[in-house]
Structure formats: C-alpha cells, structure tokens
Coordinates of C-alpha atoms in Angstrom, one line a residue:
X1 CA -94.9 -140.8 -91.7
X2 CA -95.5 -139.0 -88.8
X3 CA -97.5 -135.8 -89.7
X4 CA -96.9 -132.3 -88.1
X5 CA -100.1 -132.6 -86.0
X6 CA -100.2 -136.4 -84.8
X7 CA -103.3 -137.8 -83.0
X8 CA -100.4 -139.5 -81.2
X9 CA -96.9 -137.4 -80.1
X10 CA -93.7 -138.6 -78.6
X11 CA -94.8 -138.0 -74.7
X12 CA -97.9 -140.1 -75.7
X13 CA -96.3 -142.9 -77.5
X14 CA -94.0 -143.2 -74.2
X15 CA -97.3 -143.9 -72.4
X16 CA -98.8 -146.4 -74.4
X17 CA -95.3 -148.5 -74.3
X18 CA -95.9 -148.2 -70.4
X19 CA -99.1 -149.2 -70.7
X20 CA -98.1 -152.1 -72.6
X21 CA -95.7 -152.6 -70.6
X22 CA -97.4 -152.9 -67.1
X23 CA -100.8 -154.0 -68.0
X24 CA -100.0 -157.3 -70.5
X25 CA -97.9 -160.2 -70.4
X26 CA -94.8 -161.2 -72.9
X27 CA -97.5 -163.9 -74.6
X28 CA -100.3 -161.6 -75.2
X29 CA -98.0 -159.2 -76.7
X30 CA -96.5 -161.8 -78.8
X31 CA -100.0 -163.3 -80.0
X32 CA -100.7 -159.3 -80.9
X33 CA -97.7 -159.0 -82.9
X34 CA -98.7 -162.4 -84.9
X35 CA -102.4 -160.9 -85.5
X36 CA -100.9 -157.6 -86.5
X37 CA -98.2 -159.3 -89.0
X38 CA -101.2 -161.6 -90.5
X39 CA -103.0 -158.2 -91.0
X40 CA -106.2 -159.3 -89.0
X41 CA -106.4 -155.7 -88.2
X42 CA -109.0 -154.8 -90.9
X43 CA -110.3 -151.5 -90.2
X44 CA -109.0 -148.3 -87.9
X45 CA -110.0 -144.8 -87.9
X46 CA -108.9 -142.6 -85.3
X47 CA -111.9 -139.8 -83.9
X48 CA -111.3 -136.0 -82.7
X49 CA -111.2 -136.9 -79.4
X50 CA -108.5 -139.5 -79.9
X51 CA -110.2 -142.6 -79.5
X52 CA -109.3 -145.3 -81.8
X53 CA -111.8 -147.8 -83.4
X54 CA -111.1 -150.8 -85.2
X55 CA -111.9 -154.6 -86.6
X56 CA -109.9 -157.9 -86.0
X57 CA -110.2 -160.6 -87.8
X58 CA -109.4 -164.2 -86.8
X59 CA -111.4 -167.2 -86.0
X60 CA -114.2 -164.6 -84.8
X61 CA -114.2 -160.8 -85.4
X62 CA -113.9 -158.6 -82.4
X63 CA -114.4 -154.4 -82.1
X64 CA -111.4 -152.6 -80.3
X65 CA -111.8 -149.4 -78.6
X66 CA -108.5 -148.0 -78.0
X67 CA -109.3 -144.7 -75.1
X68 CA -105.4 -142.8 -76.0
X69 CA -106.8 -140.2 -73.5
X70 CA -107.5 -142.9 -70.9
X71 CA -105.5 -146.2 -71.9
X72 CA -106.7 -147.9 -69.0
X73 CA -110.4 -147.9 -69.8
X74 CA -110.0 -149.5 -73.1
X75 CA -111.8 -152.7 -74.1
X76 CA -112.6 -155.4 -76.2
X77 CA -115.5 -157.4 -77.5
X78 CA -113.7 -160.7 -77.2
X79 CA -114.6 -162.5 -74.2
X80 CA -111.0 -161.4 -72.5
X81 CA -112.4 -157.7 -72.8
X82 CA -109.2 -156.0 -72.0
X83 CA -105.7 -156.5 -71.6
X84 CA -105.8 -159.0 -74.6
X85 CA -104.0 -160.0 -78.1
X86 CA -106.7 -157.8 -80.3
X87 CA -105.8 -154.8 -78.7
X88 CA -102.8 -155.6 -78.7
X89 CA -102.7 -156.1 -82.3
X90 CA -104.6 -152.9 -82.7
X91 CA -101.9 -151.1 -80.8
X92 CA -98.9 -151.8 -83.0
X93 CA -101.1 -151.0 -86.0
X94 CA -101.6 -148.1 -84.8
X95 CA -98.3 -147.5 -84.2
X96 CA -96.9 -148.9 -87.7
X97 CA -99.6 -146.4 -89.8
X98 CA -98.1 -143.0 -87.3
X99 CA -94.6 -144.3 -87.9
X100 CA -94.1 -145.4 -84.5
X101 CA -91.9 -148.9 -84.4
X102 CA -94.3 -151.9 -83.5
X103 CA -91.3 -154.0 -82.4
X104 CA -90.9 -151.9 -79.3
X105 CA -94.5 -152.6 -78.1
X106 CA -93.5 -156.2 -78.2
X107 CA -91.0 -155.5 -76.4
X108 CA -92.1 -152.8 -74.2
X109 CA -90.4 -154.0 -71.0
X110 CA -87.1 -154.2 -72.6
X111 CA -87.3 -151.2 -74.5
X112 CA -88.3 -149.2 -71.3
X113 CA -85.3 -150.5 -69.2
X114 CA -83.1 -149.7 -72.2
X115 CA -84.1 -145.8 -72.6
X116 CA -84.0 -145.6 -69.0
X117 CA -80.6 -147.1 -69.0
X118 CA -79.6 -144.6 -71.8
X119 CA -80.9 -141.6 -70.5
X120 CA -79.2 -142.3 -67.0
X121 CA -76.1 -142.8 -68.4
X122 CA -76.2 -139.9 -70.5
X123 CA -76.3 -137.9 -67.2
X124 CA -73.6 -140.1 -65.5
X125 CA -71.2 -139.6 -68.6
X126 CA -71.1 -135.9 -67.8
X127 CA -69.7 -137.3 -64.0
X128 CA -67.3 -139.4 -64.6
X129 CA -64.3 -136.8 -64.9
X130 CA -65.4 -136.0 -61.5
X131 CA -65.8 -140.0 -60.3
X132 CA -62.9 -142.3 -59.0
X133 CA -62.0 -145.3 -60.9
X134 CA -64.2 -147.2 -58.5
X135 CA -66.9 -145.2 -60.0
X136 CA -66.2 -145.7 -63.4
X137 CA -66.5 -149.7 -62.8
X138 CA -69.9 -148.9 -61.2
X139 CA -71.2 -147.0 -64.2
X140 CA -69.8 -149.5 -66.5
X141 CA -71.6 -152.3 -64.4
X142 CA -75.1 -150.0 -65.0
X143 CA -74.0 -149.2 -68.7
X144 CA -73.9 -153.0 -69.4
X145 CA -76.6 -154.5 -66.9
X146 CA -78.6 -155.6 -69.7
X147 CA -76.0 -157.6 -71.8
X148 CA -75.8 -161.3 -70.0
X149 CA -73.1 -164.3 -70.6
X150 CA -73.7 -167.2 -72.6
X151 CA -72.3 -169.9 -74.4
X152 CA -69.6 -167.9 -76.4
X153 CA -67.7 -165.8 -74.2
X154 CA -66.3 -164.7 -76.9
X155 CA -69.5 -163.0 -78.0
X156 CA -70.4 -161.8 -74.5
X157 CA -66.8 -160.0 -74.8
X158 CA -67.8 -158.4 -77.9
X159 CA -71.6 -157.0 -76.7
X160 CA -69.9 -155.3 -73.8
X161 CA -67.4 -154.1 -75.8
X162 CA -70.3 -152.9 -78.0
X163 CA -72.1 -151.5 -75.1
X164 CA -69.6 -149.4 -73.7
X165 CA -68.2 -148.2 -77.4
X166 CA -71.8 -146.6 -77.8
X167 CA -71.4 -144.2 -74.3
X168 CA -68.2 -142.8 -76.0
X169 CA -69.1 -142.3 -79.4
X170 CA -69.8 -138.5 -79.1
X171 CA -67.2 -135.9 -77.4
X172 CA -65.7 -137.4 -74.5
X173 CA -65.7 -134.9 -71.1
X174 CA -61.9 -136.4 -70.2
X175 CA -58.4 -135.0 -70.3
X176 CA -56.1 -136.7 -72.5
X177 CA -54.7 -138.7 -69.2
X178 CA -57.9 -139.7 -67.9
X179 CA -58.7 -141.2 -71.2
X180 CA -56.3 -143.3 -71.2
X181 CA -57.0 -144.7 -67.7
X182 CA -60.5 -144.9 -68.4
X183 CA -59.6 -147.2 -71.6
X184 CA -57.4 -149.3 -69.1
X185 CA -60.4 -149.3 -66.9
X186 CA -62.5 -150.7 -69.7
X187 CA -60.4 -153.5 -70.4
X188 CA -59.8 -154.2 -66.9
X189 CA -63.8 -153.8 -66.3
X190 CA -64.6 -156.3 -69.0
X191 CA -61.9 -158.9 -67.9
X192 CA -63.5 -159.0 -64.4
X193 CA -66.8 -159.6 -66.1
X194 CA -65.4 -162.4 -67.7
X195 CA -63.5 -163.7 -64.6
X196 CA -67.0 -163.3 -62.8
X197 CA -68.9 -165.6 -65.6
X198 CA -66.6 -168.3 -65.0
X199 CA -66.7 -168.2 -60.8
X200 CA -70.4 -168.0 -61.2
X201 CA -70.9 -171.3 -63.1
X202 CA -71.6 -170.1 -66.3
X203 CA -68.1 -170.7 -67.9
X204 CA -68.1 -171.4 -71.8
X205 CA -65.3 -174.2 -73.4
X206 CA -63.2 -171.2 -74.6
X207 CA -62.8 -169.6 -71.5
X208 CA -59.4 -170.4 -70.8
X209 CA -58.7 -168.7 -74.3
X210 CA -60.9 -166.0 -74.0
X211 CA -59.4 -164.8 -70.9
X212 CA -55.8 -165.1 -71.3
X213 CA -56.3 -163.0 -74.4
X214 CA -57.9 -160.0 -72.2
X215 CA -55.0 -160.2 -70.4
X216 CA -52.4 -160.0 -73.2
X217 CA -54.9 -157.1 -74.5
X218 CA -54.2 -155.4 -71.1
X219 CA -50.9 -155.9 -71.0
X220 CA -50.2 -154.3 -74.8
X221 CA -52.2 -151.1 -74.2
X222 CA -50.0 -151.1 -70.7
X223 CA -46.8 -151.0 -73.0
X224 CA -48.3 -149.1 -76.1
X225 CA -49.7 -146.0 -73.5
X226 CA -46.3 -146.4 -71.9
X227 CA -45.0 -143.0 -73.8
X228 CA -47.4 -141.0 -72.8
X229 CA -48.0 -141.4 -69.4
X230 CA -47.2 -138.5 -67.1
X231 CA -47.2 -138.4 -62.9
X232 CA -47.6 -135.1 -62.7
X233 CA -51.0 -135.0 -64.6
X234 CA -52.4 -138.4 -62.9
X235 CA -51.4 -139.1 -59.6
X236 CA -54.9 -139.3 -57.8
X237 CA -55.7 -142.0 -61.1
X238 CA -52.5 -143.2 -60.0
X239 CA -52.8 -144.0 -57.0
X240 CA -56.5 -145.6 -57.3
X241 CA -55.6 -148.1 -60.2
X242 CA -53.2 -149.1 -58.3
X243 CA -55.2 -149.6 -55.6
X244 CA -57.8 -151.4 -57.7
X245 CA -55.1 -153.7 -59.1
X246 CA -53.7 -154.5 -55.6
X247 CA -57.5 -155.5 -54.3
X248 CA -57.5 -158.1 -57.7
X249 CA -54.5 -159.9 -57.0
X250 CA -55.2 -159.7 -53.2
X251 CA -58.4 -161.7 -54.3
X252 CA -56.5 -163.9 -56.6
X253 CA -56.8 -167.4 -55.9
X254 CA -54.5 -170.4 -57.4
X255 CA -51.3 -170.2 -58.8
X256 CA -51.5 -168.6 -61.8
X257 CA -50.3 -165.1 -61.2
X258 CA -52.6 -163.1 -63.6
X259 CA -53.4 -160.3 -62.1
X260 CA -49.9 -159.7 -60.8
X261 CA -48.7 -160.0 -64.1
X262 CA -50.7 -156.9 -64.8
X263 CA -50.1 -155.4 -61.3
X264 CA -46.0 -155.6 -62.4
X265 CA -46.6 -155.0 -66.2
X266 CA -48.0 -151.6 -64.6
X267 CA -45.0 -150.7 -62.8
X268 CA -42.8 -151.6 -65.6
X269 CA -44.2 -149.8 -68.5
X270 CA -45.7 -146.8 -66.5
X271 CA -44.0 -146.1 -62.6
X272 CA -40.5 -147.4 -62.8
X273 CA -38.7 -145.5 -65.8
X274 CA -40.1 -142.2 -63.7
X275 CA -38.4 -139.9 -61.1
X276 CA -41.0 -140.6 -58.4
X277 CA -40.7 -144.7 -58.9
X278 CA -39.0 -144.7 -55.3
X279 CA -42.3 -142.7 -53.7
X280 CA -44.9 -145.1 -55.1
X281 CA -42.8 -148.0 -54.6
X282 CA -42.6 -146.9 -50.4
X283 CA -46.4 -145.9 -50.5
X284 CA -47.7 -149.4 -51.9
X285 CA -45.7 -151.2 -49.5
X286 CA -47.5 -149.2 -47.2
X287 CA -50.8 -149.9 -48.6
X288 CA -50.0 -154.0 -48.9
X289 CA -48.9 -154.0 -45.1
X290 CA -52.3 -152.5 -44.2
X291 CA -53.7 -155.2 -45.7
X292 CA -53.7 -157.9 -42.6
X293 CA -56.9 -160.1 -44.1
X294 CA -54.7 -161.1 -47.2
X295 CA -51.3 -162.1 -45.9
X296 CA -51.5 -165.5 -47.4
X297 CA -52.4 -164.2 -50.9
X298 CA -50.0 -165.8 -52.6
X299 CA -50.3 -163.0 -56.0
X300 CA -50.2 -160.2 -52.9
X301 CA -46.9 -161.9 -51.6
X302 CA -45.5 -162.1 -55.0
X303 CA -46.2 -158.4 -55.2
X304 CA -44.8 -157.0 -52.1
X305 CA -41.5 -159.1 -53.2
X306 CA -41.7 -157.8 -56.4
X307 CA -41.3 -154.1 -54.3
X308 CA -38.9 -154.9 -51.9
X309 CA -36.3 -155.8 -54.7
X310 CA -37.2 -152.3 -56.3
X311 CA -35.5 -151.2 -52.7
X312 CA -33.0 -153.7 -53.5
X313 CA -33.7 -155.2 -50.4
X314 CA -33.7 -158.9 -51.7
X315 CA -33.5 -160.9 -48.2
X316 CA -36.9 -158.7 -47.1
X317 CA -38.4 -160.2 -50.8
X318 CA -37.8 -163.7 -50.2
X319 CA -39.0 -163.6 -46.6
X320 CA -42.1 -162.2 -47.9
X321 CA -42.7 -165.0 -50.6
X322 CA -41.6 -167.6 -48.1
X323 CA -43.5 -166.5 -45.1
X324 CA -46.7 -167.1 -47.3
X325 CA -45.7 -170.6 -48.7
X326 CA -46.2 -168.6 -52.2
X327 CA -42.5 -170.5 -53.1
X328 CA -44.0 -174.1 -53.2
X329 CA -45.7 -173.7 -56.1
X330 CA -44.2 -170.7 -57.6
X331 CA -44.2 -171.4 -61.5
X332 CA -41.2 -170.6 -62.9
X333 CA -42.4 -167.5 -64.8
X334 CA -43.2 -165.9 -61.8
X335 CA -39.3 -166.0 -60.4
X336 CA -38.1 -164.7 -64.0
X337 CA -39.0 -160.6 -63.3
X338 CA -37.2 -161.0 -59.6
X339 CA -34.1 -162.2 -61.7
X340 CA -34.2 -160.0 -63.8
X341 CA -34.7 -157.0 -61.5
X342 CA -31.9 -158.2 -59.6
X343 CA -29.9 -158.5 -62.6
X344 CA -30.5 -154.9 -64.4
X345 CA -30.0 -153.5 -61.1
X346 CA -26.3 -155.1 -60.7
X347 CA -27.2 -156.8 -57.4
X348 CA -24.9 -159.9 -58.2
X349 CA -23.7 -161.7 -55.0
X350 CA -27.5 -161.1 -54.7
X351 CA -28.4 -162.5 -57.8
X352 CA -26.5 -165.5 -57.5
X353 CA -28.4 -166.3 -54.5
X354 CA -31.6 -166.5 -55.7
X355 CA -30.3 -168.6 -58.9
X356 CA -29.2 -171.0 -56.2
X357 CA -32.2 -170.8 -54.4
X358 CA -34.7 -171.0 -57.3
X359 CA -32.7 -173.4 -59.1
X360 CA -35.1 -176.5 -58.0
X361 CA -38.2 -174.8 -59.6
X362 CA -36.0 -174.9 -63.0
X363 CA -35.6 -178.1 -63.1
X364 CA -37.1 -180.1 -66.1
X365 CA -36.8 -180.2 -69.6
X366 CA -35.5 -177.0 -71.6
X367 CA -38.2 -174.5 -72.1
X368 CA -37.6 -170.6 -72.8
X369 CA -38.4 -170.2 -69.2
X370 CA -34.9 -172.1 -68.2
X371 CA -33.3 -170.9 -71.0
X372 CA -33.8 -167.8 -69.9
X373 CA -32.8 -168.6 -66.4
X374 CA -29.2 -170.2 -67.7
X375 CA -28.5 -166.6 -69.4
X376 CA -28.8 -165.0 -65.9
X377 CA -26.3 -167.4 -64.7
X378 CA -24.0 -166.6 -67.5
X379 CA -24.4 -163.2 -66.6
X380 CA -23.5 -163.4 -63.2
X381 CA -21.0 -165.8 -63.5
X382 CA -19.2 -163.4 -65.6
X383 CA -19.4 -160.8 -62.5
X384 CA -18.8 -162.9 -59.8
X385 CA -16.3 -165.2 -61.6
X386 CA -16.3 -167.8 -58.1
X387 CA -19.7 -168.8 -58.6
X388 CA -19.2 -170.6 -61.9
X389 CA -18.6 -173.9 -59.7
X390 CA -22.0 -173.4 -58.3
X391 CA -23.4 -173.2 -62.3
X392 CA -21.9 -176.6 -62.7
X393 CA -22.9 -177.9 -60.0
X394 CA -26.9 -176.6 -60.8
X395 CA -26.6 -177.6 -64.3
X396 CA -25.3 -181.3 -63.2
X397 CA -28.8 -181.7 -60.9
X398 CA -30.4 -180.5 -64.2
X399 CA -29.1 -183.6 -66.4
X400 CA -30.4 -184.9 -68.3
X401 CA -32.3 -181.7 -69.5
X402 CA -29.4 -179.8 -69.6
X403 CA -26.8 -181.7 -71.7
X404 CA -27.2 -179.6 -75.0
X405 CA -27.2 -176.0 -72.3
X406 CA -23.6 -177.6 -71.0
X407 CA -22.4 -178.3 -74.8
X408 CA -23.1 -174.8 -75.6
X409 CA -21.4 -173.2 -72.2
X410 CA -18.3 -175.3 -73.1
X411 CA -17.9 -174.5 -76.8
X412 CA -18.7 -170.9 -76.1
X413 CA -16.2 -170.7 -73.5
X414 CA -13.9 -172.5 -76.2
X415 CA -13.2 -174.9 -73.2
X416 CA -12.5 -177.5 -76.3
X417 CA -10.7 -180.6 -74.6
X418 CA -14.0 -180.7 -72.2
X419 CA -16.6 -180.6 -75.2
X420 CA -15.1 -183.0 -77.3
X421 CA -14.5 -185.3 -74.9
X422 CA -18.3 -184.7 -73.9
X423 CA -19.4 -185.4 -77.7
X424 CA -17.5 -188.6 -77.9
X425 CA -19.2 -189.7 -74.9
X426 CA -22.1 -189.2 -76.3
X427 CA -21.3 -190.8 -79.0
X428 CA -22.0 -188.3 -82.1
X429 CA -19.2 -188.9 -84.6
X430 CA -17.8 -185.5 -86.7
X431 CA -20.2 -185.6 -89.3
X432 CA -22.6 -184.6 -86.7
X433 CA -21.5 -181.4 -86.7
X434 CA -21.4 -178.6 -89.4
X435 CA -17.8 -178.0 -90.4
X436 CA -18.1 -174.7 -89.4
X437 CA -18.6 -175.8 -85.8
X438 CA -15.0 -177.3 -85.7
X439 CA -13.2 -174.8 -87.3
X440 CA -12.5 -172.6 -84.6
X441 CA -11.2 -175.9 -82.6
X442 CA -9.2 -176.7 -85.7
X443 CA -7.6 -173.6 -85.2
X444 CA -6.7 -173.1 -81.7
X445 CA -6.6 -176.4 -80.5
X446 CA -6.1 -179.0 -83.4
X447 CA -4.4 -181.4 -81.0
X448 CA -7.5 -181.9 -79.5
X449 CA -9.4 -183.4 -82.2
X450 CA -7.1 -186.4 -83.3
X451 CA -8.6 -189.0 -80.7
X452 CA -12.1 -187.6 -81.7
X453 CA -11.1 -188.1 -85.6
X454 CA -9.4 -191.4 -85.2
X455 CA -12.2 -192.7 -82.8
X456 CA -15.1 -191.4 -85.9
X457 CA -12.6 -193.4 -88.4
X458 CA -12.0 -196.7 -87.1
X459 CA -16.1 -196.6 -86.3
X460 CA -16.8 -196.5 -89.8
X461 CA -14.0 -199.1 -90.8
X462 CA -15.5 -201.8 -88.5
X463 CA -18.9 -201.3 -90.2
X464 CA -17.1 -202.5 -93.1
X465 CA -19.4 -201.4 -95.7
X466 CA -18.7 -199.6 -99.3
X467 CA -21.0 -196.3 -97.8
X468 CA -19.4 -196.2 -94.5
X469 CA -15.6 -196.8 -96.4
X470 CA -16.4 -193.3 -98.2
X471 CA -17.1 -191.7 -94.5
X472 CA -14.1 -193.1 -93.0
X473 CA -12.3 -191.9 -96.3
X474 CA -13.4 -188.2 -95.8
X475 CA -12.5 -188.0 -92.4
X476 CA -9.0 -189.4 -93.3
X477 CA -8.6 -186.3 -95.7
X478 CA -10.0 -183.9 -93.8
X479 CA -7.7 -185.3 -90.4
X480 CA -4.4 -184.5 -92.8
X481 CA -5.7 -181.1 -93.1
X482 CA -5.4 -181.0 -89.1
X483 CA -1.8 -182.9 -88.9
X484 CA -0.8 -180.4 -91.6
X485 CA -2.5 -177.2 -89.4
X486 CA -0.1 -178.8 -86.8
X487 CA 3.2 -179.0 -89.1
X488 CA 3.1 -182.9 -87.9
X489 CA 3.3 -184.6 -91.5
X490 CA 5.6 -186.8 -90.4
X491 CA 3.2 -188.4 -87.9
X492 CA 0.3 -188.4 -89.9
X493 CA 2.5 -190.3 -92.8
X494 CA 3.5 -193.1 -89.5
X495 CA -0.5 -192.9 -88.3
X496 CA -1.9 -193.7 -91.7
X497 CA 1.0 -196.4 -92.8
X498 CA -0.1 -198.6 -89.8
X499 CA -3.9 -197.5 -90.8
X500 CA -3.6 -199.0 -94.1
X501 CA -1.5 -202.2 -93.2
X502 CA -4.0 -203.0 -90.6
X503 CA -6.7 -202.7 -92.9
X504 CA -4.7 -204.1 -96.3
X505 CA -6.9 -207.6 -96.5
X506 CA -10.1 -204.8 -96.8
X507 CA -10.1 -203.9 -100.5
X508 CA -13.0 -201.7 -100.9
X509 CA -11.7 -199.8 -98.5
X510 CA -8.4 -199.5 -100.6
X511 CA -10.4 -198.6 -102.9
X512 CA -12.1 -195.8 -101.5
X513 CA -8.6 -194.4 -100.4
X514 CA -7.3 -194.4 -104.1
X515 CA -10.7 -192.9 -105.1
X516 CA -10.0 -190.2 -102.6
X517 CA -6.2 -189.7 -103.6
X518 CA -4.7 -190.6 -100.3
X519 CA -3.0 -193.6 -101.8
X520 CA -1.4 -193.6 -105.8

C-alpha cells in the first residue's frame, strides 16, 4: 500500500515510466520482468535522499543503485552498467512493494501512448458539441488509434466498440438530438473502419458477414430513431450526415449499392415523412450536381435518381442512371425503391414504364425480389387497366420462371377456362389440387371443369390398376356432384352409361364403382 508520505508520488512514478520508456528496449524490459517474477531481487532499502539500493540474484549477483532524484545516472555492477535487465528488475520491485503496477513498466511505451490518448480525449469530449460530424470521425479515429485489425473482424468490431463505449461512459455534453447522430456516427465510423481493413489487405474470411451485419445495424437504429427525429433541432447535423453519406457512396465502387442503401434508408425513415422533405430533396440535388469528379459513380447516380422521383420527375431519374451506365448492372434490389416510389406516389402511366423498362433485369427464376416486382404490376394494372396486355406479354418473356406467377394471376382473376386449360397442359390431374382450390370454379363456372374431370378419369382407367381404379372412382363421384351443381343429371346418367360399357370387360374397375356406390 501506498503510504501517506511515499519515497515515490504519482508525478514521480510518471517519470520513472518515461524513463523506462525512453532509455530501454521492449527485451530488456521483459528479461526485468522475468527476474522480478523469479524474485532474484533479494534485498531493497530505500535511503532519505531517495536513492534505492538493492541485490540481484541470477547466475551472478549484481548491486543496483537506483538515483529517483536523477534516473539517468543510475547504474549497475553487471558488465552492461546501465540501462539493463537488473535494474530493470529492480524497478518493478520497487514499484510492486509502493503499490505501483509492475505491468506498466513493461509496458511503459504502451502505457504512455494510452494515458496520453485518454487524457487528450478527455479534453476533446468537452468539444465535440461544438465539432462537425467530420470532427467527430477525427476524434473517433484518435480515440481508437491504438486498437488494430486482425484475423477476426469480428473481434476488431467489438474492441472499437469497446473503445469508444469507455469515452461515453460518464455524463455526455450532447442534446438529446446530437446524441443520436453521434450514435449513427459511431456506427457509421466503425463500418468505414471495417470497409478500410478489407481495401487495405488485411480482410479476415468473415468479412463479407461481418460487414453486411454493420449495415443492417445501421439501417435498424435508422428506423428505431425514426420517432424522434426532429428538423427543427438538427438541421446543421442534417445537412453534414448527409453530406458525409453522399461523399461514401460517391466513393463506392462495384455494384453492390451499400452505402446508398443507407443514404436512402436515411431519407426514408428520417427526411421524407417531414414538411421540409421537398427543401432537402432540391438542396442535395444541388450538392450531387456540384459534384463533377463522380459523375460515373454508379451508387451517386442511383442517388440523384432516387431524388428526382421524390420530384416525381421520372424521365430526369432514368436519364441520370442511364447516362452513367449504372443500368447494366443494376441488381434488381436496387430498381425495387424507384417502384415503389413511383407506386405510393400514384405516378401510374409512369410506373408502368419503368416495369417495362426494368422488366429484363427481372428476369430469372422467382425470388422475392420478382415477386415483389409482379405485385407492382398488379397494382398498376388495376389503374391503368390497358396495360395488362403488356403484363402478359412480360410475364410470357419470363417463362419458364413465371408459370406458377401466371397460374396465380388467372385463378385470382377467376379467369377459370384459361387456368384450367393451363393445368391440363401441364399435365397435373385434380388431385393435384386441394379441394378447396376448385370450389370456387365448381361454383361459378362448373361447365368448365368436365373436360378437366373426364381427361383426370380416363388417365387413371388406362393405368388399369386396382389403386389407380379407386382414383378414377373418386373423381367419378365427385364429377356427379358437378353435373348435379349444373341440374344436368340427365347427361351425367348418358356420360357414365357409355363410361361403364366401354370399360365392362375391366372388372376391378367394376368393382371399385360398386364399392363406391355408383353402380347397385
């Protein structure tokens, strides 16, 4: 324990680490720190005028005299004299018997640049209400300068996470809005760290993982912080994530679209459902056509499209993404939000354009992506009633992908004559359906289903087994249910008289229709 008159005080114990620090080298200290665990460090006593005197043991025994007045002039009777591992060893027992940690002597270097870190960023902290976001990035950079990639990217996430956490644990300086920005900032700071390991070479195998999840991360707080978000308290903030964002996805490179995606979750969660969306919407515009270097960015083009159709100016969007070839490799996820703007915003005739236009880059089979692409020609179809021919017509350079999206356009459109005929093309026979699934047919159009019944029936006779009898026997009984639905018992008694001489010489069949009470 430290007493309340040390021969060695804070101030001084800050010394001797920059002693240790500048006059030996990483090896000597950790040869010291060997000694000093092996307790070679036999004797110490500590004079009035704060000289320290002491014994190591080892291979040969050596006298230390440690100067604390006048580090520098301290010495050794090994042949090394100064500098070297005895009094270094010497050193952290000092250290350890005033309560001092020997660990940091070690690692004096380190230590140093840490407190020096801290204490620097103790001062900036008090700043950064006062900083722009640019500054924040630049403290966080200084905050975290000590914590490198590795392997795991996963742990390198964590230890700046960790790093960062410790600057805010006491009362933070910032207004409930700049918090928030500055925990978007933080997220946004430690996915560009992440981006950064990976350009630089030092990539890990997750870090295709690793990354997408930051941007999911991004992308909930985005939506969670969506309540609470408020122009009138944050416009400057505003203004500068925005234009932090913009630089990212000017800088994007590829196809992937990442940092738009956060660029546009932005403006969805946060600008559009306000008054002012139309101000920002005019002023970034503003900002992207100042931007002459990056005109082929293809993220930056997706972005400036993204804002014309906010203008509803949808012929000024798509020159924008074809004037910077951003089209020819335009994932399908990326045309989704333009559909949908156009869509919610009631733009139709418009609408349908761009389903025309886009329809090639939804070709392939049937992921949620095209799903999702097929409701917004339902949609629009429904409001402009003359485009359905051009639906058929997209869906038909779709086939064979879209054969079950068809199916389910037809029956929902209780179009019945075309969707059976289409299932006894493709061959599926009744039971392939739920009964439930025919009912409504049965209902409103039962006509329509006696070539698809007779066609399932005479299938199952010619297989002319006992199993496939009893199908062809329960589609008999439940086809008299349709010709009585029709009031047509008459025909149904003619239909199954020939249906039963034709078939008389089969007599497990005739079997199976006494079985099933068709015949006494």
């Amino acid at each position: 324990m430290k007493s309340a008159n040390p021969p060695l005080n804070d101030e001084q114990w800050s010394q001797l680490l920059k002693y240790a620090a500048d006059s030996f080298n990483e090896v000597t200290l950790s040869r010291g720190f060997q000694y000093f665990k092996q307790q070679y460090v036999t004797s110490l006593t500590i004079t009035e005028n704060r000289t320290v005197q002491a014994k190591v043991t080892g291979p040969e025994d050596y006298k230390v005299t440690l100067l604390l007045e006048q580090l520098g002039s301290s010495y050794c009777t090994c042949p090394v004299h100064t500098c070297c591992k005895h009094q270094a060893a010497v050193m952290m027992e000092l250290a350890d018997r005033l309560g001092y940690p020997s660990s940091q002597i070690v690692n004096a270097k380190q230590h140093l640049l840490r407190a020096a870190a801290s204490s620097s960023d103790e001062s900036l902290l008090k700043e950064l209400p006062h900083m722009n976001v640019y500054g924040w990035h630049e403290f966080m950079n200084q905050a975290t300068s000590l914590v490198r990639p590795g392997y795991d990217q996963g742990i390198y996430i964590e230890a700046l996470r960790n790093q960062l956490s410790k600057l805010m644990k006491g009362p933070t300086p910032f207004t409930a809005m700049d918090l928030i920005y500055f925990e978007l900032h933080q997220l946004l700071f430690i996915l560009q760290k992440v981006v950064e390991s990976s350009a630089q070479g030092s990539t890990a195998h997750n870090i295709s993982y690793v990354k997408y999840r930051l941007y999911d991360e991004v992308h909930v707080l985005l939506h969670q912080k969506a309540t609470l978000f408020n122009f009138t308290l944050s416009a400057e903030r505003l203004k500068q994530t925005l234009g932090y964002l913009r630089q990212r996805i000017s800088e994007e490179k590829g196809h992937k679209y990442l940092e738009y995606g956060l660029y546009t979750a932005m403006w969805k969660y946060w600008i559009a459902p306000q008054p002012e969306a139309d101000y920002w919407v005019s002023q970034e515009l503003n900002a992207m056509e100042q931007q002459t270097a990056d005109i082929g960015s293809p993220s930056l083009a997706a972005a400036k499209a993204f804002l014309y159709l906010h203008q509803a100016k949808s012929s000024e969007a798509w020159a924008a993404l074809e004037a910077s070839g951003t089209l020819a490799q335009a994932p399908a996820s990326l045309l989704l939000p333009y559909l949908n703007l156009l869509s919610s915003s009631g733009e139709w005739g418009a609408l349908v354009d761009w389903l025309m236009r886009t329809a090639s880059h939804f070709y392939g089979p049937m992921t949620k992506e095209r799903l999702a692409y097929i409701e917004y020609w339902k949609e629009a179809v429904e409001h402009v009633p003359e485009a359905e021919e051009l639906l058929w017509s997209v869906l038909e350079g779709m086939l064979p992908h879209s054969t079950k999206v068809i199916e389910d356009i037809l029956y929902e459109r209780h179009n019945w004559k075309a969707w059976i005929e289409m299932q006894i093309l493709l061959e599926r026979d009744l039971f392939y359906h739920k009964v439930s699934v025919l009912q409504p047919i049965e209902k409103e159009a039962p006509e329509l289903l006696l070539p698809y019944y007779h066609q399932a029936i005479e299938h199952y006779v010619a297989l002319k087994n006992r199993q496939d009898y009893k199908a062809a026997v329960k589609l008999l009984k439940r086809l008299v249910k349709v010709y009585k639905k029709m009031k047509q018992l008459e025909r149904w008694d003619r239909f199954f008289s020939r249906f039963v001489e034709r078939n008389s010489r089969l007599r497990a069949l005739h079997e199976e229709i006494k079985k099933g009470k068709l015949l006494e």
